[in-house]
Amino acid sequence: MIEVKDLTKTYGNLAAIDKISFSVPKGTILGLLGPNGAGKTTTMRILTTSLAPTSGKATVAGFDVVTAPQEVRKHIGYLPEVPPIYNEMSVISYLRFVADIKEVPESKKANRVGEVLEMLDLGKMSLRLIGHLSLGFRQRVGLAQALIHDPDVLILDEPTRGLDPKQILEIRKLIKSLSGQRTIILSTHILPEVSSTCDDVIIVDQGKIVAADSVENLSQRLAGGKILDLEIKGSADEIGKALEKIDGVAAVKPLGRESRGVSRFEVSTDGSLETREELFNCVVKNKWVLYQLSPVGVSLEDVFLKLTTKDTAL
Amino acid sequence: MNARKLFAIVRREFSAYFASPLGYILLFAYYLIGGYFFWLIVSRTRAATMSYIFQNLTFIFLFTSPLITMRLWSEEEKNGTAELLKTSPLTLWEIVVGKYLGACSFFLVMSAGTLVYLVFILSLGNPDLLPLLSNYLGYFLAVMAFFAIGLFASTISENQIVAAIISFGVLLILWVIGVAGESAGGNLGDFLKYVSILSHTDDFYKGVIDLSHVFYLLSLIFMGLFFSVKVLESKRS
């Protein structure tokens, strides 16, 4: 649905994005992840035809963003970083205005405005002035605007920016529910957003793609279940010593004592299942009690920091 | 240009003037000052003509039109709504012309006050109708040219005050440049006089419709719109 090839945008000598290539299949939610200033917004502005690329090619729904911008615009719904709303307008008159300029057929306009109001739970707010709404509602009006012409592609620039935790959950749920037929790109620098919402993730840093994969693969590739979290009831010193002697265990890091004599350990292993069995047997042999033995996945946060702080090849 | 999309922009732009106190203040001040001038002129000259009042009103717009046009694009940039317009299936001409006509509609509402003067003149005196028409035409074209220049200034700066200062500066130069032309003399003087707005509005207020003046003012309007489109185009790259 979206194809990007060697896309570059330079400002003088500074490359905001440098030969970025990726593709987003229909129905996928792609997370564009990166620190501030990585080139996320630039990429989105090019895809939405608001900015022209210096070189490279990008197509949305089969239309080139440079040579057929009007067609691209008909297929995208775009929520910029700052929701593009007019504070002096009421929610409903704003949506009618957007429906007009986005070519929603006149006969369907009233219906469509109603649908979108309902979808975003803005019904009660429809006659209020946008300037009087809370940040969360404004963001919803921004989303409503992006959805009014029922586009195939949604491009959302930090859709949860400035919202409180409850609103963030709501918006994420909403974005999830919008996928399916639609292709969605969302940018964020908040990691849980990607793991909870997206199918695929692209990590950008300083204008370049440093990693691109599915969310699961990305965290697995780095961790691979090599680190185990153990909780054992017994003497912490003895347990630590015994565990270290097991073949396949590289290091044991005590994580402190929980209640009722239970100690926690982080055990680095070679990743094999045998080592896990040995750990279990060791506990049984010493007549300790095993409360927990679970692999720790490396969070996206670790991947992100690792990738954007130094050049670690994945 | 698509009529529905264009009209949507015109309507939004027009109603935006009434969403802030500025629109009402401008209207109030304009009616007040216009009315005062009208009373002053008529009571002094006792003449059934509107040419003096239109001359004065045009002069007032030299100062007030930057206030009316400064927000046209600057505000969109500042609020981030420019992004909505630029990523909607609109051409830059639709955006620019829509905004321009929106501002001109507000100008029409401001000018509705002159109908009152017209009623007075027609009922109390016996004026020639053609000069009145010429007065109106000159007034409309001149102010619309001011607006086109103001719109252009607004595309240049994100800051409304800066936009207002730019458009006021350009208008003032175009206004007084004729005086410089008088003293310069020669070809340069002729050129400067030709560029001056003043030398193209005088005839209208004398009751003469000269097509060359119409052409000059229409060209100013077109240039204002054209360069606005060009500025917006350049912002994409």
Coordinates of C-alpha atoms in Angstrom, one line a residue:
Chain A
M1 CA 0.0 0.0 0.0
I2 CA 2.9 2.3 0.8
E3 CA 6.2 2.0 -1.0
V4 CA 9.2 4.1 -0.1
K5 CA 12.4 3.8 -2.0
D6 CA 15.7 5.7 -1.2
L7 CA 13.7 8.7 0.1
T8 CA 15.9 11.6 1.0
K9 CA 15.2 15.1 2.2
T10 CA 18.0 17.5 2.8
Y11 CA 18.0 21.0 4.2
G12 CA 21.3 22.5 3.0
N13 CA 23.9 20.0 4.1
L14 CA 21.7 18.5 6.7
A15 CA 19.9 15.3 5.8
A16 CA 16.6 15.1 7.7
I17 CA 16.1 11.6 6.2
D18 CA 18.8 9.7 4.2
K19 CA 17.8 7.1 1.7
I20 CA 15.0 5.6 3.6
S21 CA 13.3 2.5 2.1
F22 CA 10.4 0.5 3.4
S23 CA 7.1 -0.8 2.4
V24 CA 3.9 -1.2 4.3
P25 CA 1.5 -4.0 3.1
K26 CA -2.3 -3.3 3.2
G27 CA -3.9 -3.7 6.6
T28 CA -0.7 -3.3 8.6
I29 CA 0.0 -1.0 11.4
L30 CA 3.5 0.3 11.2
G31 CA 5.2 2.0 14.0
L32 CA 7.8 4.6 13.2
L33 CA 9.9 4.8 16.2
G34 CA 12.8 7.1 17.0
P35 CA 14.1 9.8 19.2
N36 CA 13.0 13.4 18.5
G37 CA 14.5 14.8 15.4
A38 CA 15.1 11.4 13.9
G39 CA 13.1 12.2 10.7
K40 CA 9.7 10.7 11.6
T41 CA 7.8 13.8 10.9
T42 CA 9.7 14.6 7.7
T43 CA 8.9 11.1 6.4
M44 CA 5.3 11.5 7.2
R45 CA 5.1 15.0 5.7
I46 CA 6.6 13.6 2.5
L47 CA 4.1 10.7 2.4
T48 CA 1.2 13.2 2.9
T49 CA 2.5 15.5 0.1
S50 CA 3.0 18.4 2.4
L51 CA 6.7 18.3 1.7
A52 CA 8.5 17.4 -1.5
P53 CA 11.4 14.9 -1.2
T54 CA 14.9 15.9 -2.4
S55 CA 15.3 12.6 -4.1
G56 CA 13.9 9.1 -4.0
K57 CA 10.4 7.8 -4.6
A58 CA 7.3 7.3 -2.5
T59 CA 4.0 5.9 -3.6
V60 CA 0.8 5.7 -1.6
A61 CA -2.0 3.5 -2.8
G62 CA -0.1 3.3 -6.1
F63 CA 0.2 7.0 -6.7
D64 CA 3.4 8.9 -6.6
V65 CA 3.6 11.6 -4.0
V66 CA 5.4 14.0 -6.3
T67 CA 3.7 13.4 -9.7
A68 CA 0.1 12.6 -8.5
P69 CA -0.2 14.5 -5.2
Q70 CA -4.0 15.1 -5.6
E71 CA -4.7 11.4 -5.9
V72 CA -2.5 10.6 -2.9
R73 CA -4.4 13.2 -0.9
K74 CA -7.7 11.5 -1.6
H75 CA -6.4 8.3 -0.1
I76 CA -4.8 9.5 3.0
G77 CA -6.0 10.7 6.3
Y78 CA -3.3 12.7 8.2
L79 CA -3.1 13.7 11.8
P80 CA -0.1 16.0 12.1
E81 CA 1.8 16.4 15.4
V82 CA -0.4 19.4 16.2
P83 CA -4.0 18.6 15.4
P84 CA -5.0 20.9 12.5
I85 CA -8.1 22.4 14.1
Y86 CA -9.7 25.8 14.1
N87 CA -10.4 26.8 17.6
E88 CA -13.2 29.2 16.7
M89 CA -15.3 26.6 15.0
S90 CA -17.7 24.1 16.5
V91 CA -16.8 20.5 16.2
I92 CA -19.6 19.8 13.7
S93 CA -19.0 22.8 11.5
Y94 CA -15.3 22.0 11.4
L95 CA -16.1 18.4 10.3
R96 CA -18.5 19.7 7.7
F97 CA -15.8 22.0 6.4
V98 CA -13.2 19.2 6.2
A99 CA -15.8 16.9 4.5
D100 CA -16.2 19.6 1.8
I101 CA -12.5 20.1 1.1
K102 CA -11.9 16.4 1.2
E103 CA -14.6 15.7 -1.4
V104 CA -17.0 13.6 0.7
P105 CA -20.0 13.4 -1.6
E106 CA -22.6 16.0 -0.6
S107 CA -25.3 13.3 -0.3
K108 CA -23.2 11.4 2.2
K109 CA -21.8 14.3 4.1
A110 CA -24.3 14.5 7.0
N111 CA -24.2 10.7 7.5
R112 CA -20.5 10.5 7.4
V113 CA -20.1 13.4 9.9
G114 CA -22.5 11.6 12.2
E115 CA -20.6 8.3 11.9
V116 CA -17.3 9.9 12.7
L117 CA -18.7 11.8 15.6
E118 CA -20.0 8.5 17.0
M119 CA -16.8 6.6 16.3
L120 CA -14.8 9.0 18.3
D121 CA -17.4 9.5 20.9
L122 CA -17.7 13.2 20.1
G123 CA -21.5 13.3 19.9
K124 CA -22.1 15.3 23.0
M125 CA -19.3 17.8 22.0
S126 CA -20.5 18.4 18.5
L127 CA -21.8 21.9 19.1
R128 CA -19.0 23.0 21.4
L129 CA -16.3 25.3 20.1
I130 CA -13.1 23.3 19.5
G131 CA -11.1 25.9 21.4
H132 CA -13.1 25.1 24.6
L133 CA -12.3 21.4 24.4
S134 CA -9.8 19.5 26.5
L135 CA -6.6 18.3 24.9
G136 CA -7.9 14.7 24.7
F137 CA -11.0 15.8 22.8
R138 CA -9.1 18.0 20.5
Q139 CA -6.9 15.1 19.6
R140 CA -10.1 13.2 18.8
V141 CA -11.3 15.9 16.6
G142 CA -8.0 15.7 14.9
L143 CA -8.5 12.0 14.3
A144 CA -12.1 12.6 13.2
Q145 CA -10.8 15.0 10.6
A146 CA -8.4 12.3 9.3
L147 CA -11.2 9.8 9.1
I148 CA -13.9 11.8 7.5
H149 CA -13.4 10.7 3.9
D150 CA -12.8 7.1 4.9
P151 CA -9.3 6.9 3.6
D152 CA -7.4 3.7 2.9
V153 CA -4.3 5.0 4.6
L154 CA -3.9 6.7 7.9
I155 CA -0.8 8.6 8.9
L156 CA -0.7 9.6 12.5
D157 CA 2.1 11.7 13.9
E158 CA 2.4 11.0 17.6
P159 CA -1.3 10.4 18.1
T160 CA -1.1 10.1 21.9
R161 CA 1.0 13.2 22.4
G162 CA -0.1 15.2 25.4
L163 CA -2.8 12.8 26.5
D164 CA -3.3 11.4 30.0
P165 CA -2.8 7.7 30.6
K166 CA -6.5 6.9 30.3
Q167 CA -6.9 8.8 27.1
I168 CA -3.8 7.2 25.7
L169 CA -5.3 3.7 26.2
E170 CA -8.5 4.9 24.5
I171 CA -6.8 6.3 21.5
R172 CA -4.6 3.2 21.1
K173 CA -7.7 1.0 21.3
L174 CA -9.3 3.2 18.7
I175 CA -6.3 3.0 16.4
K176 CA -6.3 -0.8 16.7
S177 CA -10.0 -0.9 15.8
L178 CA -9.4 1.3 12.8
S179 CA -6.9 -1.2 11.2
G180 CA -8.1 -4.1 9.3
Q181 CA -8.9 -2.7 5.9
R182 CA -6.8 0.4 6.5
T183 CA -3.1 0.7 6.4
I184 CA -1.8 2.8 9.3
I185 CA 1.6 4.4 10.0
L186 CA 2.0 6.0 13.4
S187 CA 5.1 7.7 14.7
T188 CA 6.0 7.8 18.4
H189 CA 8.9 8.0 20.7
I190 CA 6.9 6.1 23.3
L191 CA 7.9 2.5 23.2
P192 CA 4.9 0.8 24.8
E193 CA 2.8 2.4 22.1
V194 CA 4.6 0.3 19.4
S195 CA 4.4 -3.0 21.3
S196 CA 0.8 -2.5 22.2
T197 CA -0.5 -1.2 18.9
C198 CA 1.7 -2.0 15.9
D199 CA 2.4 -5.1 13.8
D200 CA 5.7 -3.9 12.4
V201 CA 8.2 -1.4 13.6
I202 CA 10.8 0.7 11.9
I203 CA 13.4 2.3 14.2
V204 CA 14.9 5.5 12.7
D205 CA 17.7 7.5 14.1
Q206 CA 19.4 10.5 12.5
G207 CA 17.5 10.1 9.3
K208 CA 18.4 6.4 8.8
I209 CA 16.6 3.2 9.4
V210 CA 18.5 1.3 12.0
A211 CA 16.1 -1.6 12.3
A212 CA 12.9 -2.9 10.6
D213 CA 11.0 -6.0 11.7
S214 CA 7.9 -7.2 13.3
V215 CA 7.6 -6.1 16.9
E216 CA 8.0 -9.7 18.2
N217 CA 11.0 -10.6 16.1
L218 CA 12.8 -7.5 17.1
S219 CA 12.7 -8.1 20.8
Q220 CA 13.3 -11.8 20.4
R221 CA 16.3 -11.4 18.1
L222 CA 18.1 -9.5 20.8
A223 CA 17.1 -11.5 23.8
G224 CA 16.1 -15.0 22.7
G225 CA 15.0 -16.1 26.1
K226 CA 18.5 -16.4 27.4
I227 CA 17.8 -14.6 30.6
L228 CA 15.7 -16.3 33.2
D229 CA 13.9 -14.8 36.2
L230 CA 13.9 -17.2 39.2
E231 CA 12.2 -17.0 42.5
I232 CA 13.3 -19.6 45.0
K233 CA 12.6 -20.0 48.7
G234 CA 15.7 -20.8 50.7
S235 CA 19.0 -19.3 51.7
A236 CA 20.0 -16.7 49.1
D237 CA 23.7 -17.3 49.5
E238 CA 23.5 -21.1 49.1
I239 CA 21.1 -20.9 46.2
G240 CA 23.4 -18.4 44.4
K241 CA 26.4 -20.6 44.8
A242 CA 24.6 -23.8 43.7
L243 CA 23.1 -22.2 40.6
E244 CA 26.4 -20.8 39.5
K245 CA 27.8 -24.4 39.4
I246 CA 25.3 -25.6 36.8
D247 CA 26.6 -26.1 33.3
G248 CA 25.2 -23.5 30.9
V249 CA 24.7 -20.8 33.5
A250 CA 26.9 -17.8 32.8
A251 CA 26.0 -15.5 35.6
V252 CA 23.7 -15.3 38.6
K253 CA 22.6 -11.9 39.7
P254 CA 20.7 -11.8 43.0
L255 CA 17.8 -9.3 42.7
G256 CA 17.1 -9.2 46.5
R257 CA 14.7 -10.9 48.9
E258 CA 11.0 -11.0 48.6
S259 CA 8.7 -11.7 51.5
R260 CA 8.6 -15.1 53.3
G261 CA 12.2 -16.1 52.6
V262 CA 11.8 -16.0 48.8
S263 CA 14.8 -14.7 46.8
R264 CA 14.9 -13.5 43.3
F265 CA 17.6 -14.1 40.8
E266 CA 18.4 -13.1 37.3
V267 CA 20.2 -16.0 35.6
S268 CA 22.0 -15.6 32.3
T269 CA 22.1 -18.9 30.5
D270 CA 23.1 -20.4 27.2
G271 CA 19.4 -20.4 26.3
S272 CA 19.0 -24.2 26.1
L273 CA 16.1 -26.0 27.6
E274 CA 18.4 -28.5 29.3
T275 CA 19.8 -25.7 31.4
R276 CA 16.4 -24.8 32.5
E277 CA 15.8 -28.4 33.5
E278 CA 19.1 -28.5 35.4
L279 CA 18.0 -25.4 37.3
F280 CA 14.8 -27.0 38.3
N281 CA 16.6 -30.2 39.3
C282 CA 19.0 -28.3 41.4
V283 CA 16.2 -26.6 43.3
V284 CA 14.5 -30.0 43.9
K285 CA 17.7 -31.7 45.0
N286 CA 18.4 -29.0 47.7
K287 CA 14.7 -29.1 48.8
W288 CA 14.2 -25.5 48.1
V289 CA 10.8 -24.3 46.8
L290 CA 10.6 -22.9 43.3
Y291 CA 8.2 -20.0 43.0
Q292 CA 9.0 -18.9 39.5
L293 CA 11.1 -19.7 36.5
S294 CA 10.4 -17.5 33.5
P295 CA 12.4 -16.2 30.5
V296 CA 12.8 -12.5 30.4
G297 CA 12.1 -10.9 27.0
V298 CA 14.2 -7.9 26.3
S299 CA 11.8 -5.0 26.0
L300 CA 11.6 -2.8 23.0
E301 CA 13.0 -0.1 25.2
D302 CA 16.3 -2.0 25.4
V303 CA 16.4 -2.6 21.7
F304 CA 15.6 1.0 21.0
L305 CA 18.3 2.4 23.4
K306 CA 20.8 -0.1 22.1
L307 CA 20.2 0.8 18.5
T308 CA 20.0 4.5 18.9
T309 CA 22.9 5.0 21.3
K310 CA 25.5 3.1 19.5
D311 CA 25.9 1.2 16.3
T312 CA 25.0 -2.3 17.3
A313 CA 24.4 -4.5 14.3
L314 CA 21.3 -6.6 14.7
Chain B
M1 CA -11.2 25.1 -9.6
N2 CA -13.9 23.2 -7.8
A3 CA -16.8 25.4 -6.7
R4 CA -17.8 23.4 -3.6
K5 CA -14.3 23.3 -2.2
L6 CA -13.7 26.9 -3.0
F7 CA -16.9 28.0 -1.4
A8 CA -16.1 25.9 1.7
I9 CA -12.9 27.9 2.1
V10 CA -14.5 31.3 1.4
R11 CA -17.2 30.6 4.0
R12 CA -14.8 29.4 6.6
E13 CA -12.6 32.4 6.0
F14 CA -15.5 34.8 6.2
S15 CA -16.9 33.4 9.4
A16 CA -13.5 33.5 11.0
Y17 CA -13.7 37.3 11.0
F18 CA -16.7 37.2 13.2
A19 CA -15.2 34.7 15.5
S20 CA -12.8 37.1 17.1
P21 CA -13.4 40.6 18.5
L22 CA -11.1 42.0 15.8
G23 CA -13.7 41.6 13.1
Y24 CA -16.3 43.5 15.1
I25 CA -13.9 46.2 16.2
L26 CA -12.9 46.8 12.6
L27 CA -16.5 46.9 11.4
F28 CA -17.5 49.3 14.2
A29 CA -14.5 51.6 13.7
Y30 CA -15.0 51.6 10.0
Y31 CA -18.7 52.5 10.2
L32 CA -17.9 55.1 12.8
I33 CA -15.1 56.8 10.9
G34 CA -16.8 56.5 7.6
G35 CA -20.0 58.0 8.9
Y36 CA -18.1 60.9 10.5
F37 CA -16.2 61.6 7.3
F38 CA -19.4 61.4 5.3
W39 CA -21.2 63.9 7.6
L40 CA -18.1 66.2 7.6
I41 CA -17.8 66.1 3.8
V42 CA -21.5 66.6 3.0
S43 CA -22.0 69.3 5.5
R44 CA -19.0 71.3 4.2
T45 CA -19.3 70.8 0.5
R46 CA -23.1 70.5 0.2
A47 CA -22.4 68.4 -3.0
A48 CA -24.3 65.3 -4.0
T49 CA -21.2 63.3 -4.7
M50 CA -19.5 60.4 -3.1
S51 CA -16.1 60.8 -4.6
Y52 CA -14.5 62.5 -1.6
I53 CA -15.9 59.9 0.8
F54 CA -14.5 57.1 -1.4
Q55 CA -11.2 58.8 -1.5
N56 CA -11.1 58.9 2.2
L57 CA -12.3 55.4 2.6
T58 CA -9.6 54.1 0.3
F59 CA -7.1 55.9 2.4
I60 CA -8.5 54.4 5.6
F61 CA -8.0 50.9 4.0
L62 CA -4.4 51.7 3.4
F63 CA -4.0 51.4 7.2
T64 CA -6.7 48.9 8.0
S65 CA -6.4 46.3 5.2
P66 CA -3.1 44.9 6.6
L67 CA -5.1 44.2 9.8
I68 CA -7.7 42.3 7.8
T69 CA -5.3 40.3 5.7
M70 CA -2.5 39.6 8.1
R71 CA -4.1 36.5 9.5
L72 CA -5.0 34.9 6.1
W73 CA -2.1 32.5 5.9
S74 CA 0.1 33.3 8.9
E75 CA -2.6 32.0 11.2
E76 CA -2.9 28.8 9.3
E77 CA 0.9 28.2 9.6
K78 CA 0.9 29.1 13.3
N79 CA -2.1 26.9 14.2
G80 CA -0.8 24.0 12.1
T81 CA -4.0 24.0 10.0
A82 CA -1.9 24.8 7.0
E83 CA -1.0 21.1 7.1
L84 CA -4.7 20.2 6.7
L85 CA -5.2 22.4 3.7
K86 CA -2.0 21.3 2.1
T87 CA -2.7 17.6 2.5
S88 CA -6.4 17.9 1.4
P89 CA -7.2 17.4 -2.3
L90 CA -7.1 21.2 -2.9
T91 CA -4.9 23.1 -5.4
L92 CA -2.9 26.0 -4.1
W93 CA -5.0 28.3 -6.3
E94 CA -8.2 27.0 -4.7
I95 CA -6.7 27.7 -1.3
V96 CA -5.3 31.2 -2.2
V97 CA -8.4 32.3 -4.1
G98 CA -10.7 30.9 -1.5
K99 CA -8.9 32.8 1.2
Y100 CA -8.8 36.0 -0.9
L101 CA -12.5 35.9 -1.6
G102 CA -13.2 35.2 2.0
A103 CA -11.4 38.4 3.0
C104 CA -13.1 40.3 0.1
S105 CA -16.5 39.1 1.5
F106 CA -15.7 40.7 4.8
F107 CA -14.8 43.9 2.9
L108 CA -18.2 43.8 1.2
V109 CA -19.8 43.7 4.7
M110 CA -17.7 46.7 5.7
S111 CA -18.7 48.5 2.6
A112 CA -22.4 47.9 3.2
G113 CA -22.2 51.1 5.2
T114 CA -21.6 53.1 2.1
L115 CA -25.1 52.1 0.9
V116 CA -26.5 54.3 3.7
Y117 CA -24.5 57.3 2.3
L118 CA -25.8 56.4 -1.2
V119 CA -29.4 56.5 0.1
F120 CA -28.8 60.0 1.6
I121 CA -27.1 61.3 -1.5
L122 CA -29.8 60.0 -3.8
S123 CA -32.7 61.2 -1.7
L124 CA -31.3 64.6 -0.8
G125 CA -29.5 65.5 -4.0
N126 CA -29.7 64.7 -7.7
P127 CA -26.3 63.1 -8.6
D128 CA -25.2 61.7 -11.9
L129 CA -25.3 57.9 -11.7
L130 CA -22.3 57.1 -13.9
P131 CA -19.8 58.9 -11.7
L132 CA -21.2 57.0 -8.7
L133 CA -20.6 53.8 -10.5
S134 CA -17.1 54.8 -11.4
N135 CA -16.5 55.8 -7.7
Y136 CA -17.6 52.4 -6.5
L137 CA -15.5 50.5 -9.1
G138 CA -12.4 52.4 -8.2
Y139 CA -12.9 51.9 -4.5
F140 CA -13.6 48.2 -4.9
L141 CA -10.6 47.5 -7.2
A142 CA -8.2 49.6 -5.1
V143 CA -9.1 47.9 -1.8
M144 CA -9.1 44.5 -3.5
A145 CA -5.6 45.2 -4.7
F146 CA -4.6 46.1 -1.2
F147 CA -6.0 42.8 0.0
A148 CA -4.1 40.8 -2.6
I149 CA -0.9 42.4 -1.5
G150 CA -1.8 41.7 2.1
L151 CA -2.5 38.1 1.4
F152 CA 0.9 37.8 -0.3
A153 CA 2.6 39.4 2.8
S154 CA 0.7 36.9 5.0
T155 CA 2.2 33.9 3.1
I156 CA 5.7 35.2 3.8
S157 CA 5.6 35.3 7.5
E158 CA 4.2 33.1 10.2
N159 CA 4.0 36.1 12.4
Q160 CA 0.8 38.1 11.9
I161 CA 2.4 41.4 13.0
V162 CA 5.3 40.9 10.7
A163 CA 2.8 40.2 7.8
A164 CA 0.9 43.3 8.7
I165 CA 4.0 45.5 8.7
I166 CA 5.2 44.0 5.4
S167 CA 1.9 44.7 3.7
F168 CA 1.6 48.1 5.1
G169 CA 5.1 48.9 4.0
V170 CA 4.5 47.7 0.4
L171 CA 1.1 49.6 0.3
L172 CA 2.7 52.8 1.6
I173 CA 5.5 52.6 -1.0
L174 CA 3.0 52.0 -3.8
W175 CA 1.0 54.9 -2.5
V176 CA 3.7 57.6 -2.1
I177 CA 6.0 56.5 -5.0
G178 CA 4.1 58.8 -7.3
V179 CA 5.3 61.8 -5.3
A180 CA 8.9 60.6 -5.8
G181 CA 8.0 60.3 -9.5
E182 CA 6.9 63.9 -9.6
S183 CA 10.3 65.2 -8.4
A184 CA 12.3 62.6 -10.3
G185 CA 11.0 63.6 -13.7
G186 CA 12.0 61.9 -17.0
N187 CA 11.4 58.3 -17.8
L188 CA 12.1 57.2 -14.3
G189 CA 9.5 59.7 -13.0
D190 CA 6.9 58.4 -15.5
F191 CA 7.6 54.9 -14.4
L192 CA 7.3 55.7 -10.7
K193 CA 4.1 57.5 -11.3
Y194 CA 2.7 54.6 -13.3
V195 CA 3.5 52.2 -10.5
S196 CA 1.8 54.4 -7.9
I197 CA -1.7 53.3 -6.9
L198 CA -2.7 56.9 -6.4
S199 CA -2.3 57.8 -10.0
H200 CA -4.6 54.9 -11.0
T201 CA -7.4 55.7 -8.5
D202 CA -7.8 59.4 -9.0
D203 CA -9.6 59.1 -12.3
F204 CA -12.2 56.8 -10.8
Y205 CA -13.0 59.4 -8.2
K206 CA -13.3 62.0 -10.8
G207 CA -15.9 59.8 -12.4
V208 CA -13.8 58.6 -15.3
I209 CA -13.5 54.8 -16.0
D210 CA -10.2 54.4 -17.8
L211 CA -9.5 50.8 -18.9
S212 CA -5.8 51.2 -18.4
H213 CA -6.5 51.9 -14.7
V214 CA -8.8 48.9 -14.5
F215 CA -6.0 46.8 -16.0
Y216 CA -3.4 48.1 -13.6
L217 CA -5.5 47.3 -10.5
L218 CA -6.5 43.9 -11.9
S219 CA -2.8 43.2 -12.6
L220 CA -2.0 44.0 -9.0
I221 CA -4.6 41.7 -7.8
F222 CA -3.4 38.9 -10.0
M223 CA 0.2 39.4 -9.1
G224 CA -0.7 39.3 -5.4
L225 CA -2.5 36.0 -5.8
F226 CA 0.1 34.6 -8.2
F227 CA 3.0 35.3 -5.9
S228 CA 1.0 33.9 -2.9
V229 CA 0.7 30.7 -4.8
K230 CA 4.4 30.7 -5.6
V231 CA 5.4 31.3 -2.0
L232 CA 3.2 28.4 -0.9
E233 CA 4.6 26.2 -3.6
S234 CA 8.2 27.0 -2.5
K235 CA 7.3 26.0 1.0
R236 CA 6.8 22.4 -0.1
S237 CA 10.4 22.0 -1.2

